[in-house]
Structure formats: structure tokens, C-alpha cells
Short mmCIF file of C-alpha atoms in Angstrom, two decimals:
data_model
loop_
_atom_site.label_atom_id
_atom_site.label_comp_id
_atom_site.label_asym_id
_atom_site.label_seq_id
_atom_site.Cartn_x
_atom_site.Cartn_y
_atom_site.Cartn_z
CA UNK A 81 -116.19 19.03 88.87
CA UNK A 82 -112.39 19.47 87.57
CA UNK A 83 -109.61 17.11 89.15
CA UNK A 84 -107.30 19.83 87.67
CA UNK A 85 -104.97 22.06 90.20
CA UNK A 86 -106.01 24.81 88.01
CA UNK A 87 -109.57 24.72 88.35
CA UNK A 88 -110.06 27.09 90.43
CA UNK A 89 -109.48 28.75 93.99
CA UNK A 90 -109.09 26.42 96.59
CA UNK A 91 -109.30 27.36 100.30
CA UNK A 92 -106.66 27.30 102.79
CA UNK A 93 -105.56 23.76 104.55
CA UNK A 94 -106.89 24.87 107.67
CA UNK A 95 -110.64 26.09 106.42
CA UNK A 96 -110.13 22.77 104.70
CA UNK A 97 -109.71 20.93 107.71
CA UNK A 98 -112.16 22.70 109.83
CA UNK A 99 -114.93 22.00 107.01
CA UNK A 100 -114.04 18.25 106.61
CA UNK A 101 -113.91 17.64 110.37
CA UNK A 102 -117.38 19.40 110.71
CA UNK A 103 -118.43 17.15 108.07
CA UNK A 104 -117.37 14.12 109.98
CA UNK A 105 -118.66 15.24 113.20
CA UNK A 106 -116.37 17.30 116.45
CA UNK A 107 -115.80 14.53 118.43
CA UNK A 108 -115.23 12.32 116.23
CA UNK A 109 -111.62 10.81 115.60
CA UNK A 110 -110.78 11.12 111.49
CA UNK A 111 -109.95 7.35 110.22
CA UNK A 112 -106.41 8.05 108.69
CA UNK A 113 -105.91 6.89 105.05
CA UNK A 114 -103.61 4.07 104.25
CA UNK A 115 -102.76 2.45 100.70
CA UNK A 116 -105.20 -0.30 100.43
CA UNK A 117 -107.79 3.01 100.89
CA UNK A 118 -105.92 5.20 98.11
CA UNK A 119 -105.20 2.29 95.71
CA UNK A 120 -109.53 1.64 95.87
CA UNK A 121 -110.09 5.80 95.37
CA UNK A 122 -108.03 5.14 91.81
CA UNK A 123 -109.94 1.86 90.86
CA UNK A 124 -112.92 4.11 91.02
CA UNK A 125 -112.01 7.72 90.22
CA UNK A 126 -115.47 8.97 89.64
CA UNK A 127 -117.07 8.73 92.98
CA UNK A 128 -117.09 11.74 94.68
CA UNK A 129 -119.12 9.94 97.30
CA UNK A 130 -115.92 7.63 98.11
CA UNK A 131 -113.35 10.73 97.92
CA UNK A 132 -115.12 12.99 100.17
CA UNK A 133 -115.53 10.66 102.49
CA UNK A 134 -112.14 9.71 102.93
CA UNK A 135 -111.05 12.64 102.39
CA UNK A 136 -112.36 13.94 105.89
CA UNK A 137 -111.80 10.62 107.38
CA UNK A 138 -115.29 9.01 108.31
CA UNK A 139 -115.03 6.25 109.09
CA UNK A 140 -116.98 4.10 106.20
CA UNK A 141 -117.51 0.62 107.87
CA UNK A 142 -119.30 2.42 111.28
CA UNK A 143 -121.35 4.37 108.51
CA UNK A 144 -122.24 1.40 106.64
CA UNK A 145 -123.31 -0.51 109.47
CA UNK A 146 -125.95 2.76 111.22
CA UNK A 147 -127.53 3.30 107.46
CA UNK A 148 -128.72 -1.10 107.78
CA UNK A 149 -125.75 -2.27 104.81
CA UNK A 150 -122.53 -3.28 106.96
CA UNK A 151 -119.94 -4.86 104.53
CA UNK A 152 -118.00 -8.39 105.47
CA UNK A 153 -114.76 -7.14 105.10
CA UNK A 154 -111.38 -8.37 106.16
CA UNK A 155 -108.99 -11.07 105.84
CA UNK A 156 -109.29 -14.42 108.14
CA UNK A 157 -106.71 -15.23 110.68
CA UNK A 158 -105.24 -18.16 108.59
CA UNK A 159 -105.09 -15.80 105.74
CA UNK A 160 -103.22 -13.24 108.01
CA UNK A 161 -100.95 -16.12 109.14
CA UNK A 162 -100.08 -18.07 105.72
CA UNK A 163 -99.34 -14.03 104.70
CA UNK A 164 -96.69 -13.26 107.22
CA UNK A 165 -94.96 -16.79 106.88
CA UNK A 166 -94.88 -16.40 103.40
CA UNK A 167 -93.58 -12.82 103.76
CA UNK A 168 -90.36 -14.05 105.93
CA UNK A 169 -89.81 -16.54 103.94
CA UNK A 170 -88.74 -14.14 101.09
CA UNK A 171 -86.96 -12.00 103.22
CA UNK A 172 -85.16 -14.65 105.17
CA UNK A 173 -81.57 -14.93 105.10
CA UNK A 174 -81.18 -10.93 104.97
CA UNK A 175 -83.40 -10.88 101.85
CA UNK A 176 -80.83 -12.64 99.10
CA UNK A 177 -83.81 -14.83 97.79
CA UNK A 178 -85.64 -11.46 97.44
CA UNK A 179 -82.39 -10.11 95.19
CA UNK A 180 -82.49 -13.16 93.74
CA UNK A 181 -85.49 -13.11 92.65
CA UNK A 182 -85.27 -9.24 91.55
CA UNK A 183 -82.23 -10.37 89.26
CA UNK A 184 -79.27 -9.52 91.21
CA UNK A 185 -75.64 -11.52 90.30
CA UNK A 186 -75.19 -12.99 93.46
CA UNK A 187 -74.51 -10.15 95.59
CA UNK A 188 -71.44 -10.25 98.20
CA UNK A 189 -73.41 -7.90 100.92
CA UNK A 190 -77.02 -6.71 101.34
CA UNK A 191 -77.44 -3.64 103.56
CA UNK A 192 -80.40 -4.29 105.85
CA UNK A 193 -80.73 -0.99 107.79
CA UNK A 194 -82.05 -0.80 110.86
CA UNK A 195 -85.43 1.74 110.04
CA UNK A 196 -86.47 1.85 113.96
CA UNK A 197 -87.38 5.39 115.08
CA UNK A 198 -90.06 7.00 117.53
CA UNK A 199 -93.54 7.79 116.28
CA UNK A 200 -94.51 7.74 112.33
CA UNK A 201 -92.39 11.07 111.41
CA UNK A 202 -89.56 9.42 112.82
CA UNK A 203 -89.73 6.47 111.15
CA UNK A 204 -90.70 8.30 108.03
CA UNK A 205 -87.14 10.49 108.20
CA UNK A 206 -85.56 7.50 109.09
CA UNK A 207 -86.71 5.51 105.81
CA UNK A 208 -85.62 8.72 104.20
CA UNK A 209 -82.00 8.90 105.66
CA UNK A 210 -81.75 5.49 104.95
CA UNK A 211 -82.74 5.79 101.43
CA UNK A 212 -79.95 8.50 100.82
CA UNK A 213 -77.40 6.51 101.84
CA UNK A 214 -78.40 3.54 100.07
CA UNK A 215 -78.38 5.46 96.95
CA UNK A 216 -74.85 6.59 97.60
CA UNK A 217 -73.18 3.40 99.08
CA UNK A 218 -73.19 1.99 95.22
CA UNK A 219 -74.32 -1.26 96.52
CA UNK A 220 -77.42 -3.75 97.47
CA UNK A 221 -79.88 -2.53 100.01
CA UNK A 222 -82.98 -3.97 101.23
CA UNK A 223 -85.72 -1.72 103.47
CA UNK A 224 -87.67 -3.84 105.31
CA UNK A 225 -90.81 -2.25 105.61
CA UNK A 226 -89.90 1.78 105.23
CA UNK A 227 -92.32 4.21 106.58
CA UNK A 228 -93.48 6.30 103.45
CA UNK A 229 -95.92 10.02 103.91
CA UNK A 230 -98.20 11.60 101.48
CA UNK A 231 -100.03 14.56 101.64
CA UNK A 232 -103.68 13.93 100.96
CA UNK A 233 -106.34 16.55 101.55
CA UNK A 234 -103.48 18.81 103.53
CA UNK A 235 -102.81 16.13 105.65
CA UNK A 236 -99.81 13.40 105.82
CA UNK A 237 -100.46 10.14 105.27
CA UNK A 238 -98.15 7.36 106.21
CA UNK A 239 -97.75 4.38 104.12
CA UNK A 240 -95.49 0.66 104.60
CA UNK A 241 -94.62 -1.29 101.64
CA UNK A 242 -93.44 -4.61 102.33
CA UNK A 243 -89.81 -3.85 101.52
CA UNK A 244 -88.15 -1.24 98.86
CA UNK A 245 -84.94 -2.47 96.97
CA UNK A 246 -82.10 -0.06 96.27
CA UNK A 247 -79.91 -1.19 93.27
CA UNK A 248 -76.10 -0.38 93.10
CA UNK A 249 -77.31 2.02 89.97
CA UNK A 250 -79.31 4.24 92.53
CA UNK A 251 -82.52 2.83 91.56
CA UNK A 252 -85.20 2.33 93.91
CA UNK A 253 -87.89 -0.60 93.10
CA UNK A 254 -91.36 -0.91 95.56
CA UNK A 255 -91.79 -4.78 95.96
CA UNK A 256 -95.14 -6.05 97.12
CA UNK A 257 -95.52 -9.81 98.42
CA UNK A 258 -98.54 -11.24 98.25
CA UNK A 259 -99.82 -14.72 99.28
CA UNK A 260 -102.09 -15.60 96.46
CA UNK A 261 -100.59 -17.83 93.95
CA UNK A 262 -98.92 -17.11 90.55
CA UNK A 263 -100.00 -20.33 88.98
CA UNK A 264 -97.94 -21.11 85.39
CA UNK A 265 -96.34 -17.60 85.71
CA UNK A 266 -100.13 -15.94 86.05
CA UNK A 267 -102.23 -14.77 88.69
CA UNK A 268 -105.47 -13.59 89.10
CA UNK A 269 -105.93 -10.67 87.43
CA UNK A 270 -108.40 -8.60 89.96
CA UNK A 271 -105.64 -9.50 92.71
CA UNK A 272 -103.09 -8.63 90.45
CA UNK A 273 -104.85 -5.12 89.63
CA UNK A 274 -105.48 -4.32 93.54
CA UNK A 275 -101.62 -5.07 94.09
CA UNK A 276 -100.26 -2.90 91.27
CA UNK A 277 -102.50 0.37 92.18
CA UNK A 278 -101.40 -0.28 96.27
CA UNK A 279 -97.75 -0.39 94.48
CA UNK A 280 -98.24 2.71 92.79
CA UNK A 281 -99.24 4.71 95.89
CA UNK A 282 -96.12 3.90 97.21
CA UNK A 283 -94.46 4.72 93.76
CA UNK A 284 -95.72 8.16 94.27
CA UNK A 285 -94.48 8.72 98.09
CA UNK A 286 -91.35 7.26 96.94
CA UNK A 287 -90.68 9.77 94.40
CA UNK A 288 -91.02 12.42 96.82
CA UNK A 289 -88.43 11.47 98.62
CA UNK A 290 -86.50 10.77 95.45
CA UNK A 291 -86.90 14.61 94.16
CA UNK A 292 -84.75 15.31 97.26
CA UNK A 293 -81.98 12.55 96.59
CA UNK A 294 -79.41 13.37 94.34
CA UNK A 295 -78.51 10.27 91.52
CA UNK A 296 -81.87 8.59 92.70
CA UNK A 297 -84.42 7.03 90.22
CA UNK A 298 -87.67 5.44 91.38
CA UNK A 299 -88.90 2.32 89.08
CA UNK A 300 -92.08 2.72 87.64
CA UNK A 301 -92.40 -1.34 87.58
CA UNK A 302 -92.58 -2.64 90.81
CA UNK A 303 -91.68 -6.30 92.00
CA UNK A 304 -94.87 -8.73 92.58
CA UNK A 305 -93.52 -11.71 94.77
CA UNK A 306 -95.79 -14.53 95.04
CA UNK A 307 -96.02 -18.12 95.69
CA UNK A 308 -95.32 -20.49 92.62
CA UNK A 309 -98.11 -22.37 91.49
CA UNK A 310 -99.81 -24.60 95.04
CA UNK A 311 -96.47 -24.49 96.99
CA UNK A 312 -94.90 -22.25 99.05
CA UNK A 313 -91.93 -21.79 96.94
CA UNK A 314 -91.77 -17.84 96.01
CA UNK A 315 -91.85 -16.47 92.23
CA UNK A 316 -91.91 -12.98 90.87
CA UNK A 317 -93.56 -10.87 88.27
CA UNK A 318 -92.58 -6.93 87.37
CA UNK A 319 -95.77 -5.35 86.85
CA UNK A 320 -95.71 -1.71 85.03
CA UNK A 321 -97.68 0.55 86.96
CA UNK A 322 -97.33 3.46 85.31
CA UNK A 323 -101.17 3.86 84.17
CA UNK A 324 -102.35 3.50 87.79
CA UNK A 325 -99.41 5.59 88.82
CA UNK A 326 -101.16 8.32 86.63
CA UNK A 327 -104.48 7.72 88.04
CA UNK A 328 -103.59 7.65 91.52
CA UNK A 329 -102.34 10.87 91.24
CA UNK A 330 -105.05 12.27 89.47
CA UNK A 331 -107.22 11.01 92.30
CA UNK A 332 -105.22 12.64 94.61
CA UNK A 333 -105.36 16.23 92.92
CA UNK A 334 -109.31 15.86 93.54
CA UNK A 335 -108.35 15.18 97.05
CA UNK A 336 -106.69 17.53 97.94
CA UNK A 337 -109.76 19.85 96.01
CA UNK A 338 -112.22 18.31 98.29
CA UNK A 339 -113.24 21.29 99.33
CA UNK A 340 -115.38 22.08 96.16
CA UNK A 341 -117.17 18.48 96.33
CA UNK A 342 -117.59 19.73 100.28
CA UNK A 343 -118.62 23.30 98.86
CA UNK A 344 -121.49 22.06 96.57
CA UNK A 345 -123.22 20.65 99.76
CA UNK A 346 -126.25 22.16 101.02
CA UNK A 347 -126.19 23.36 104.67
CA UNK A 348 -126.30 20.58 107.54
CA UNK A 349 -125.19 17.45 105.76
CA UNK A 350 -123.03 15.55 108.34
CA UNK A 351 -121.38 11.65 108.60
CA UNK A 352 -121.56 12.07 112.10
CA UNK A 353 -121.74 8.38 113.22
CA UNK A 354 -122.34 9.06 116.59
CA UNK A 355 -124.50 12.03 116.88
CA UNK A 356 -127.11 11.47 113.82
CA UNK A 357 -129.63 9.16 113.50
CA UNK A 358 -129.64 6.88 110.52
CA UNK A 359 -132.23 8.82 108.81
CA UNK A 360 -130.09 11.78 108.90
CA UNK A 361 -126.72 10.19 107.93
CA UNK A 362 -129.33 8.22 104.40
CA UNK A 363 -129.99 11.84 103.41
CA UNK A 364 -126.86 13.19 103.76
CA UNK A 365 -125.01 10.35 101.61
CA UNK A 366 -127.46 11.02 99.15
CA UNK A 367 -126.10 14.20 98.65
CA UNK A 368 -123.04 13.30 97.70
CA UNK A 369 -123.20 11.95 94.03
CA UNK A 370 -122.09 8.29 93.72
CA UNK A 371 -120.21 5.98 91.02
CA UNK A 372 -121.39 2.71 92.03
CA UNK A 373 -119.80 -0.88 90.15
CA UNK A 374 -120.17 -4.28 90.77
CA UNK A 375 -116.45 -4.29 91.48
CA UNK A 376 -117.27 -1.79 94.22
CA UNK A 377 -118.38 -4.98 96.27
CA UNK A 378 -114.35 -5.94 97.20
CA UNK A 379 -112.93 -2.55 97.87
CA UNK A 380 -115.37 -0.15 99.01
CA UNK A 381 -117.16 -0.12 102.43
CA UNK A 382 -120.93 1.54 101.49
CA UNK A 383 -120.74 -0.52 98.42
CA UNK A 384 -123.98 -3.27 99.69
CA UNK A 385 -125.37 0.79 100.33
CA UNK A 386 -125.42 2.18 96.83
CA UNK A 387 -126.33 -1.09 95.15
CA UNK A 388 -129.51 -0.98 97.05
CA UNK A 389 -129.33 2.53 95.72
CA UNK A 390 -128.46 1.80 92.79
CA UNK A 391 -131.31 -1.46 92.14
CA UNK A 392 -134.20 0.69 93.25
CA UNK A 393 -133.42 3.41 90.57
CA UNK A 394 -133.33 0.58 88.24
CA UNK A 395 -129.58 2.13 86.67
CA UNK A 396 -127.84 0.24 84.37
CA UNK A 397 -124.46 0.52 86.65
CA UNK A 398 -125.45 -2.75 88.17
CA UNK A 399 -124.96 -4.86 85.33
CA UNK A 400 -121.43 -3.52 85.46
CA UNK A 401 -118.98 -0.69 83.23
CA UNK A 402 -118.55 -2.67 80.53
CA UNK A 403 -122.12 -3.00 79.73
CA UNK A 404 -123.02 0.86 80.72
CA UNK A 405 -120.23 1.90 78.41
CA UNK A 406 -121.81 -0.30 75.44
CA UNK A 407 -125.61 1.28 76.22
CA UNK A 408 -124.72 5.00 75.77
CA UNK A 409 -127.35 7.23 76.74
CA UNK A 410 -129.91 4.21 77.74
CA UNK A 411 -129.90 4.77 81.73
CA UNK A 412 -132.07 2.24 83.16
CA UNK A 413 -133.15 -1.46 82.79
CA UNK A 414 -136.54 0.04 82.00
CA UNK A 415 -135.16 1.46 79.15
CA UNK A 416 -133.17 -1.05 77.76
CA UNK A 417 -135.99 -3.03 77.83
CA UNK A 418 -137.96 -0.81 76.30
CA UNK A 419 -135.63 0.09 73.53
CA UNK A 420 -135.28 -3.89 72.46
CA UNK A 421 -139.08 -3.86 72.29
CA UNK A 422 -138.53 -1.37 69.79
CA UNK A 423 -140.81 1.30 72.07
CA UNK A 424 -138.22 3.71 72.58
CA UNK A 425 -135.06 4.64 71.49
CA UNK A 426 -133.61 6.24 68.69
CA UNK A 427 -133.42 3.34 65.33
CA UNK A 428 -130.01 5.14 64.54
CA UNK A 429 -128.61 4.50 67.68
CA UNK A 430 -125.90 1.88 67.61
CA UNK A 431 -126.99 1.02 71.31
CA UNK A 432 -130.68 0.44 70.64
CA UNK A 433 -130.06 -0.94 66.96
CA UNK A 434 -128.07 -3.46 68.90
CA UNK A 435 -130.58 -4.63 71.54
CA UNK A 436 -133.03 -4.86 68.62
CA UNK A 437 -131.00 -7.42 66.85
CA UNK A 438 -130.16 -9.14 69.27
CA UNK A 439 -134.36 -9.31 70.82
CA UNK A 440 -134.81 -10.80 66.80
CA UNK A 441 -132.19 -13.32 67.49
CA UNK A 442 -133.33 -14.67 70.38
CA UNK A 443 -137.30 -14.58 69.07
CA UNK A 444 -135.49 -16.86 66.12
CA UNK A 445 -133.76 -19.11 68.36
CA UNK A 446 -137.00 -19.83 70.45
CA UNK A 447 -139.09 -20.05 67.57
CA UNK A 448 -136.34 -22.61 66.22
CA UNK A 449 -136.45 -24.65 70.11
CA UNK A 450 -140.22 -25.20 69.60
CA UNK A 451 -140.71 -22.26 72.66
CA UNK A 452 -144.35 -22.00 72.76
CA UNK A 453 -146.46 -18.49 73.54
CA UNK A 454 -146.17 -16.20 76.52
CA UNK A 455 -142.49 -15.69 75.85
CA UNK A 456 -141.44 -11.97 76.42
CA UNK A 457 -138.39 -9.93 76.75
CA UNK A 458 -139.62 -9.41 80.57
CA UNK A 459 -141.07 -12.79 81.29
CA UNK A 460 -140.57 -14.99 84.05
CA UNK A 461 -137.60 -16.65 81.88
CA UNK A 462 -135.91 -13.37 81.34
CA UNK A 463 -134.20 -12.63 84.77
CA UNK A 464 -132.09 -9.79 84.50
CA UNK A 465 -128.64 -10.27 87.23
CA UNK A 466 -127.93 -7.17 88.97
#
């Protein structure tokens, strides 16, 4: 399928709508997006399983749990609490050791507006009101979590960074606070990853409001404020995000195509939690083609699902990208395996030539231990971690 605009005629937002909310079921109420959701659609751009899904708002965890694979997510209280302290911490003191830590001369006077407004358009014209008069007051301004909207799949989606920092240039810079460490001026770099594509959806609703502010520039690095080493002492990193930037909105073109994933479909698939039985709701995500990776396990909901998937069709996705990318047109464990044994597989291919050399290299290695008969590529001593 093409994630291009141009790939062909799309049907109107409201067929759109009608066909996603059959999809998820009449009665049921459409789980809106946020962007911890669009952030893990761009880590995994492949899986038309996951956009679909979103897309027409079913709710993944209830899913998970009916088809017998619920997923442990969420965050523990103390997590939640260490979080928020953390978080006003930085912003204390009308957010000067957040400037400070952004690179700002000592400023005389940060702006804090107020961004209070009825419902989530209200807030979100707010933010934007706010935003154009930051840009024009030529000085510091700090927006304490601004209500952002995207449109995904012809719907608005409403999105709160932690604070956005407008510069006396007219610059605008998404800052993201997180409470895992930055520990000799490094963090982890899955965290790290998660928190620069989350950034970059907000990049991308920001610049829609930028394209109607005149002398306004939206930063393509964002601001990752963390605490230093084991204290509680905050530090900060600019992370570039253009590349996820780019993917994120990518993903989003295919989103709001979802009606051609939907289209391919055959007649009465449904994700209807609470009118199909589990049998029903197994066969109908098993329609949907799937892009499973071990890294699947942290952001996506069905992810315990298609591993079990995944593990009884014996793919090679289990062991992870990296090692599908290197094997080429070899599939399955089964034939890995039997390539090394030298029973299939093409001599020429660099793939199989490599799994041959490197079956000699371990026979040599035994042979060199003193390993003793019944040794085999699939024996008991040869466990293969998926």
C-alpha cells in the first residue's frame, strides 16, 4: 500500500468515519489518540495492523485482554509522583531554571500566560492566541502545558507538551521533561528515542499553528530536561528530531489513507470488543497484516498477541530487525537452520554463505573444546531466544 497523498482516491471524511466506526463497533466509544500513541505508530511504520486500529479508535488494551494476551502496561504511582515533582521543580520560580537551562542570559521577565479555557478547542485557541502574542512581544515566554490539535484520520487530535518556550527571536522550542536520569550527560537511548518521536508530534502540531503566525519559526531540536546523574538536580540535552519529525508525518499521511488498509478487508471483520466473541475478534486481527518487533513489547498493546503469532509461524521477526534485515529472503527459523546445514539456500547468497561460515566456526571451536558427538545445529545446546 502507498503512504503517498497521491496514491490514489481517497473517500470523503465522513464515509471515512462511518467505515472506521463500523469497524470498531456502533456503540462503542472511539479511544482518542494522544502522542505517546502517534510517537509508537512512527517507531513502527510498517504495521498496518497498529495504524488501522488506531486509526478508528479501538481500544487496543480491552482487545488484547478478550483475544487471552493483555499487556502490563503503565507507569507505577511512585513513578507518576517522582514525575510531577520533578516536573515543578523545573518550572518553579516562573520557569527561569527552565530558561536557564535552554541558554537564556538571565532574562529580566518571563511571560507565563494564563492558557485556561473551556473544553479542548478552547484551550487549543487559547495556546494559539497565546503563541501569537508571544511571538510578537520580542521577549521570554514560557507555556505551561499548551493544548496542541492534529488532524489524524479526519479527526482532531489534541496533544499537551510539558511546556513550549518562545524566544525573543520568535522561535518556538517543544521541551519535554522526563524523570529518567541523564547520567554523565547520557541517557538511555530507547527512553531517549520514545521522548524525541513524542517531541516530534508536537513539532508537527506546532508548526501548524506556526504557518498561521507571522515572524514565527518552530525548532526542529527540541529541549530534553532530565535529572543529572542519581539526584534530583535537572540537566538538559537538545535532541534533533528532524528524522522522526519526517517519519511521523509520513505515518500520518497513511492515516489519514486508512481507508484503503480498511478497503482491502473482506466483508464482516469487526474489533467490536463488546459484541464479538474472541474467536471472532482472532480472525479479524488476522486480517489485518502485522509488523511485529521485539521492541513492540514497550509501546504497543497486542504486542504479547502477534509474538504468539509471530513464534508459531516460526518468522524470523522475533529475533529482532537487525537480524531480519541481515537474513534477506530467509523467512523462518526453519530456514535459517536449514540454510547453515547447507540443505537449502542459495551458496551465492551473502545471507546463507554467512550462516555457513559461521556453522564451520562453531563445529571448529567444539571440535577444539573436546565437545564430544551428538552436537547439532538444533540440539538441546542450541536454544534459539525468541
Amino acid at each position: 500500500m502507498s503512504a503517498s497523498p497521491d496514491s490514489g482516491p481517497s473517500l470523503p471524511p465522513q464515509t471515512t468515519r462511518a467505515l472506521l466506526a463500523e469497524l470498531r463497533g456502533p456503540t462503542v466509544v472511539p479511544r482518542p489518540l494522544d502522542a505517546r500513541a502517534l510517537a509508537a505508530l512512527a517507531a513502527n511504520p510498517g504495521c498496518r495492523r497498529r495504524a488501522l486500529l488506531d486509526g478508528a479508535g479501538v481500544d487496543k488494551s480491552a482487545l488484547a485482554a478478550k483475544l487471552g494476551s493483555p499487556a502490563p502496561f503503565g507507569q507505577s504511582q511512585f513513578a507518576i509522583v517522582r514525575g510531577n515533582s520533578f516536573e515543578a521543580k523545573v518550572k518553579a520560580d516562573g520557569g527561569r531554571e527552565l530558561l536557564r537551562l535552554i541558554g537564556a542570559d538571565e532574562p529580566d521577565e518571563v511571560a507565563v500566560p494564563d492558557l485556561a479555557a473551556a473544553g479542548p478547542e478552547g484551550r487549543t485557541a487559547r495556546t494559539a492566541l497565546a503563541l501569537r502574542e508571544a511571538t510578537g512581544s520580542g521577549g521570554w515566554t514560557l507555556l505551561d502545558h499548551p493544548l496542541l490539535a492534529l488532524e489524524v484520520a479526519g479527526s482532531p487530535v489534541y496533544l499537551e507538551p510539558d511546556a513550549v518556550v518562545v524566544r525573543p527571536d520568535g522561535g518556538w522550542t517543544v521541551v519535554e521533561i522526563k524523570s529518567f536520569p541523564m547520567i554523565d550527560g547520557s541517557a538511555d537511548a530507547a527512553k531517549v528515542g520514545a521522548a524525541a518521536r513524542q517531541a516530534a508530534v508536537y513539532v508537527l502540531a506546532l508548526e501548524r499553528v506556526a504557518a498561521r503566525t507571522e515572524g514565527a519559526r518552530v525548532a526542529h531540536s527540541v529541549v530534553l530536561v532530565c535529572p543529572k546523574d542519581f539526584s534530583n538536580v535537572p540537566t538538559a540535552s537538545v535532541v534533533d528530531v528532524r528524522k522522526q519529525r519526517s517519519v511521523t508525518r509520513r505515518q500520518l499521511d497513511r492515516l489519514t489513507r486508512i481507508d484503503e488498509i480498511a478497503g482491502a478487508l473482506p466483508e464482516g471483520v469487526s474489533f467490536d470488543v463488546v459484541e464479538r466473541s474472541p474467536e471472532e475478534l482472532a480472525r479479524s486481527v488476522e486480517c489485518v497484516p502485522h509488523q511485529y518487533a521485539p521492541e513492540c513489547l514497550a509501546a504497543c498493546e497486542l504486542a504479547f498477541h502477534c509474538r504468539s503469532r509471530a513464534r508459531e509461524a516460526d518468522a524470523v521477526e522475533t529475533l529482532g530487525r537487525s537480524v531480519r534485515a541481515e537474513l534477506g529472503g530467509l523467512t523462518t527459523v526453519g530456514a535459517v537452520l536449514a540454510a547453515a546445514r547447507g540443505e537449502q539456500g542459495d551458496p551465492g547468497d551473502p545471507a546463507v554463505a554467512a550462516l555457513r561460515r559461521a556453522r564451520a566456526l562453531r563445529e571448529e571451536a567444539l571440535s577444539a573444546a573436546g565437545a564430544t558427538g551428538g552436537e547439532s545445529l538444533t540440539g538441546a545446546g542450541d536454544p534459539v531466544c525468541r
